[in-house]
XYZ file of N, CA, C and O in Angstrom:
284
model
N 14.168 -0.476 7.137
C 15.289 -0.983 6.395
C 16.320 0.124 6.147
O 17.496 -0.057 6.397
N 15.896 1.271 5.627
C 16.809 2.369 5.334
C 16.684 3.488 6.352
O 17.345 4.486 6.246
N 15.807 3.345 7.301
C 15.536 4.406 8.254
C 14.548 5.394 7.670
O 14.370 5.481 6.467
N 13.901 6.130 8.511
C 12.895 7.076 8.061
C 11.552 6.757 8.670
O 11.434 5.901 9.555
N 10.541 7.439 8.194
C 9.199 7.294 8.760
C 8.195 7.058 7.637
O 8.225 7.731 6.610
N 7.320 6.107 7.859
C 6.241 5.821 6.924
C 4.927 6.209 7.586
O 4.607 5.724 8.671
N 4.199 7.104 6.951
C 2.908 7.557 7.468
C 1.815 7.056 6.529
O 2.018 6.987 5.309
N 0.653 6.751 7.083
C -0.483 6.295 6.269
C -1.682 7.168 6.609
O -2.014 7.350 7.775
N -2.320 7.722 5.593
C -3.445 8.637 5.786
C -4.680 8.105 5.075
O -4.579 7.475 4.017
N -5.833 8.382 5.642
C -7.115 8.000 5.043
C -7.986 9.256 4.997
O -8.021 10.027 5.950
N -8.661 9.449 3.868
C -9.515 10.625 3.706
C -10.742 10.241 2.888
O -10.754 9.234 2.185
N -11.776 11.051 2.994
C -12.987 10.833 2.215
C -12.829 11.541 0.870
O -12.607 12.746 0.821
N -12.889 10.781 -0.214
C -12.778 11.361 -1.551
C -14.156 11.802 -2.025
O -15.057 10.980 -2.178
N -14.309 13.105 -2.262
C -15.588 13.591 -2.778
C -15.767 13.187 -4.241
O -16.876 12.959 -4.698
N -14.672 13.057 -4.979
C -14.737 12.654 -6.387
C -15.194 11.212 -6.533
O -16.061 10.901 -7.347
N -14.612 10.313 -5.754
C -14.950 8.891 -5.840
C -16.109 8.500 -4.942
O -16.710 7.439 -5.119
N -16.410 9.332 -3.952
C -17.512 9.052 -3.051
C -17.222 7.916 -2.074
O -18.140 7.211 -1.659
N -15.956 7.725 -1.727
C -15.589 6.668 -0.782
C -14.284 7.037 -0.098
O -13.579 7.929 -0.544
N -13.946 6.336 0.992
C -12.664 6.604 1.643
C -11.503 6.120 0.786
O -11.606 5.086 0.127
N -10.419 6.872 0.774
C -9.201 6.503 0.044
C -8.009 6.641 0.985
O -8.067 7.368 1.968
N -6.929 5.946 0.660
C -5.743 5.888 1.508
C -4.507 6.249 0.695
O -4.448 5.975 -0.494
N -3.525 6.868 1.357
C -2.220 7.044 0.734
C -1.139 6.945 1.804
O -1.391 7.172 2.980
N 0.047 6.553 1.384
C 1.195 6.454 2.280
C 2.229 7.495 1.889
O 2.330 7.885 0.724
N 2.994 7.912 2.876
C 4.055 8.889 2.671
C 5.285 8.397 3.416
O 5.219 8.127 4.617
N 6.405 8.250 2.716
C 7.671 7.883 3.340
C 8.568 9.099 3.350
O 8.765 9.744 2.320
N 9.133 9.420 4.522
C 10.097 10.508 4.670
C 11.401 9.898 5.161
O 11.414 9.190 6.174
N 12.525 10.146 4.470
C 13.810 9.598 4.910
C 14.197 10.095 6.306
O 13.722 11.133 6.754
N 15.077 9.349 6.971
C 15.496 9.684 8.335
C 16.150 11.060 8.419
O 15.925 11.794 9.371
N 16.951 11.424 7.451
C 17.628 12.731 7.443
C 17.291 13.458 6.155
O 18.104 13.531 5.234
N 16.071 14.001 6.074
C 15.683 14.641 4.811
C 16.487 15.907 4.530
O 16.857 16.623 5.446
N 16.751 16.128 3.265
C 17.418 17.357 2.834
C 16.449 18.523 3.010
O 15.241 18.335 3.089
N 16.984 19.724 3.051
C 16.106 20.889 3.206
C 15.215 21.092 1.982
O 14.131 21.626 2.075
N 15.683 20.647 0.824
C 14.898 20.719 -0.405
C 14.675 19.284 -0.888
O 15.313 18.818 -1.820
N 13.760 18.585 -0.244
C 13.551 17.159 -0.447
C 12.780 16.869 -1.735
O 11.660 17.332 -1.914
N 13.362 16.111 -2.660
C 12.606 15.714 -3.850
C 11.482 14.756 -3.455
O 11.618 14.002 -2.483
N 10.401 14.774 -4.210
C 9.239 13.921 -3.929
C 8.873 13.156 -5.183
O 8.845 13.715 -6.282
N 8.602 11.863 -5.023
C 8.131 11.026 -6.113
C 6.705 10.598 -5.801
O 6.442 10.050 -4.733
N 5.768 10.891 -6.704
C 4.384 10.430 -6.578
C 4.254 9.181 -7.430
O 4.499 9.222 -8.635
N 3.871 8.070 -6.816
C 3.799 6.790 -7.513
C 2.347 6.337 -7.581
O 1.695 6.144 -6.564
N 1.833 6.152 -8.794
C 0.466 5.661 -8.987
C 0.538 4.206 -9.424
O 0.927 3.909 -10.552
N 0.196 3.310 -8.518
C 0.261 1.880 -8.804
C -0.913 1.441 -9.658
O -1.910 2.143 -9.772
N -0.802 0.252 -10.206
C -1.900 -0.328 -10.974
C -2.983 -0.875 -10.063
O -2.926 -0.766 -8.845
N -3.978 -1.509 -10.649
C -5.137 -1.984 -9.895
C -4.816 -3.091 -8.905
O -5.547 -3.298 -7.952
N -3.745 -3.841 -9.116
C -3.447 -4.946 -8.205
C -2.564 -4.525 -7.041
O -2.268 -5.338 -6.168
N -2.127 -3.283 -6.998
C -1.284 -2.802 -5.906
C -2.088 -1.856 -5.028
O -3.118 -1.337 -5.424
N -1.563 -1.627 -3.846
C -2.124 -0.584 -3.000
C -0.979 0.283 -2.481
O 0.171 0.082 -2.842
N -1.298 1.228 -1.637
C -0.280 2.164 -1.169
C 0.829 1.480 -0.370
O 1.957 1.936 -0.354
N 0.547 0.360 0.270
C 1.554 -0.323 1.077
C 2.511 -1.166 0.231
O 3.684 -1.288 0.556
N 2.032 -1.772 -0.855
C 2.881 -2.626 -1.686
C 4.114 -1.888 -2.179
O 5.226 -2.389 -2.094
N 3.933 -0.727 -2.728
C 5.055 0.012 -3.296
C 5.992 0.539 -2.220
O 7.204 0.432 -2.338
N 5.439 1.106 -1.167
C 6.262 1.692 -0.107
C 7.186 0.643 0.497
O 8.358 0.901 0.741
N 6.684 -0.561 0.721
C 7.511 -1.584 1.357
C 8.583 -2.114 0.418
O 9.589 -2.643 0.862
N 8.392 -1.978 -0.894
C 9.354 -2.484 -1.868
C 10.203 -1.380 -2.499
O 11.096 -1.650 -3.286
N 9.934 -0.131 -2.168
C 10.562 1.004 -2.857
C 12.020 1.196 -2.469
O 12.471 0.754 -1.419
N 12.721 1.903 -3.311
C 14.137 2.190 -3.076
C 14.261 3.445 -2.226
O 14.687 4.497 -2.694
N 13.890 3.335 -0.978
C 13.917 4.477 -0.068
C 15.335 4.943 0.228
O 15.535 6.022 0.763
N 16.309 4.152 -0.131
C 17.708 4.505 0.128
C 18.188 5.679 -0.706
O 19.283 6.178 -0.483
N 17.401 6.143 -1.651
C 17.837 7.221 -2.531
C 17.581 8.606 -1.952
O 17.827 9.600 -2.619
N 17.060 8.678 -0.727
C 16.903 9.962 -0.056
C 15.829 10.847 -0.624
O 15.983 12.063 -0.674
N 14.725 10.252 -1.061
C 13.601 11.048 -1.558
C 12.361 10.700 -0.755
O 12.270 9.649 -0.139
N 11.407 11.611 -0.756
C 10.107 11.333 -0.155
C 9.267 10.580 -1.175
O 9.344 10.858 -2.375
N 8.497 9.624 -0.726
C 7.625 8.846 -1.607
C 6.181 9.034 -1.189
O 5.850 8.845 -0.018
N 5.315 9.400 -2.112
C 3.881 9.492 -1.872
C 3.229 8.437 -2.743
O 3.409 8.435 -3.955
N 2.493 7.522 -2.133
C 1.904 6.403 -2.873
C 0.425 6.259 -2.529
O 0.079 5.609 -1.552
N -0.457 6.851 -3.337
C -1.883 6.683 -3.073
C -2.353 5.287 -3.494
O -1.806 4.695 -4.419
N -3.346 4.790 -2.783
C -4.009 3.558 -3.199
C -4.907 3.959 -4.360
O -5.812 4.759 -4.214
N -4.632 3.439 -5.554
C -5.333 3.898 -6.751
C -6.630 3.136 -7.036
O -7.278 3.389 -8.038
N -6.996 2.217 -6.160
C -8.210 1.421 -6.375
C -9.197 1.650 -5.257
O -8.914 1.332 -4.100
N -10.381 2.190 -5.567
C -11.411 2.320 -4.512
C -11.720 0.941 -3.941
O -11.844 -0.032 -4.673
N -11.802 0.831 -2.631
C -11.982 -0.451 -1.961
C -13.383 -0.648 -1.398
O -13.587 -1.460 -0.530
N -14.350 0.144 -1.868
C -15.703 -0.032 -1.337
C -16.626 -0.632 -2.357
O -16.379 -0.642 -3.524
C-alpha cells in the first residue's frame, strides 16, 4: 500500500519454551536514522494484524511480535 518491505521471522523462545513469530516493516526509502516503533498487541492480535493495518506511511520501521504463544 505505502511501499516498503514486510519481513516475518520465527524463532525458538527459550523463555516461553515454544516457537514465536514477529514481523518487521521497513519503508521503501528509509532514512539513515530510521525511527522504530515496537508494538505489543493484545491476546486477540498477532504480528500480522497490526502490520497490515498500521500507518506505514509515516516513514518508520515497525516491529510487531506475536504476543501470544500458539502452542
